[in-house]
Amino acid sequence: MKHRIIFATGNEGKMKEIRMILADLGMEILSMKEAKVRLEIEENGSTFGENAEIKAQAVWNITKDIVLADDSGLAVDYLNGEPGVYSARYMEGDSYEVKNRTIIERLKDAKEEERTARFVCAIAAVLPDGSVLHTEECVEGLIAHEPAGTNGFGYDPIFYLPEYGKTSAQIPLEKKNEISHRGKALEAMKLKLKEVLQGENQ
Ligand code: IMP
């Protein structure tokens, strides 16, 4: 059966990355806007996986297509996992420059080995029969002592990747997509979807 995929996001940057990664599924991939779904979805889950499922489910309730959604954020160990699922809403109203400076300041007494952090991305898919698939991946790093770099967005300037000797905002976007939490979670979801779709065609 021919399906289409709707990705529950309004973010065009994400859609570009998603289309690239899922291209070899050979399916039509639409954003919410392209699918003409207009919804304000309240992300009130307590984990990345729950939030991804809430978003995917809300769109699926309307379209019954294959609906994918993601939820991501930065978890800083010294801050007990903050900003975590609140990454997008942390210090709402302030610029990321201010948010990033604040996180660095909150780690001023942390020992070097206590600066560990990770970007996490969970993806949920609701399939036409209503069943749900989940994947979750992360990238490990350290909170930098100073923000650096202008690529990327959000917390990238303070997320230091020891194996590259650079922050996530200092590496080229293509490279970042290759190693990113979102890229890895999407690749894992693609494998799960392939299995399901192959099963359908047998
Ligand atoms: P959402 O997944 O679109 O709800 O947003 C997650 C939030 O986490 C973003 O607004 C950013 O603050 C942060 N975030 C997620 N992924 C990244 C990343 O790759 N770089 C920098 N910040 C990120």
mmCIF file of C-alpha atoms and ligand atoms in Angstrom, residues 14 43 55 71-73 87-88 96 119 153-156 176 181-182, ligand 1:
data_model
loop_
_atom_site.group_PDB
_atom_site.id
_atom_site.type_symbol
_atom_site.label_atom_id
_atom_site.label_comp_id
_atom_site.label_asym_id
_atom_site.label_seq_id
_atom_site.Cartn_x
_atom_site.Cartn_y
_atom_site.Cartn_z
ATOM 1 C CA LYS A 14 14.404 20.201 10.192
ATOM 2 C CA GLU A 43 4.108 19.359 24.729
ATOM 3 C CA LYS A 55 2.936 15.493 18.663
ATOM 4 C CA ASP A 71 11.512 16.097 20.427
ATOM 5 C CA SER A 72 15.001 17.114 21.370
ATOM 6 C CA GLY A 73 17.025 19.055 23.848
ATOM 7 C CA SER A 87 15.138 23.157 26.305
ATOM 8 C CA ALA A 88 12.973 25.195 23.939
ATOM 9 C CA TYR A 96 20.294 31.990 23.351
ATOM 10 C CA PHE A 119 21.935 16.421 23.021
ATOM 11 C CA PHE A 153 21.480 27.207 16.534
ATOM 12 C CA GLY A 154 20.323 27.087 20.148
ATOM 13 C CA TYR A 155 22.846 25.569 22.522
ATOM 14 C CA ASP A 156 25.391 24.658 19.805
ATOM 15 C CA LYS A 176 26.929 18.107 12.392
ATOM 16 C CA HIS A 181 21.284 13.182 17.776
ATOM 17 C CA ARG A 182 18.485 13.949 15.294
HETATM 18 P P1 IMP B 1 12.279 20.917 19.700
HETATM 19 O O1 IMP B 1 12.834 19.538 19.628
HETATM 20 O O2 IMP B 1 12.100 21.516 18.354
HETATM 21 O O3 IMP B 1 11.089 20.984 20.581
HETATM 22 O O4 IMP B 1 13.330 21.905 20.391
HETATM 23 C C1 IMP B 1 14.331 21.504 21.189
HETATM 24 C C2 IMP B 1 15.188 22.627 21.693
HETATM 25 O O5 IMP B 1 16.387 21.985 22.131
HETATM 26 C C3 IMP B 1 15.633 23.661 20.669
HETATM 27 O O6 IMP B 1 14.834 24.797 20.698
HETATM 28 C C4 IMP B 1 17.042 23.984 21.134
HETATM 29 O O7 IMP B 1 16.993 24.901 22.186
HETATM 30 C C5 IMP B 1 17.530 22.674 21.716
HETATM 31 N N1 IMP B 1 18.229 21.854 20.696
HETATM 32 C C6 IMP B 1 17.806 20.684 20.150
HETATM 33 N N2 IMP B 1 18.688 20.223 19.248
HETATM 34 C C7 IMP B 1 19.684 21.130 19.225
HETATM 35 C C8 IMP B 1 20.882 21.217 18.454
HETATM 36 O O8 IMP B 1 21.227 20.382 17.609
HETATM 37 N N3 IMP B 1 21.645 22.294 18.691
HETATM 38 C C9 IMP B 1 21.329 23.257 19.596
HETATM 39 N N4 IMP B 1 20.235 23.236 20.318
HETATM 40 C C10 IMP B 1 19.400 22.163 20.142
#
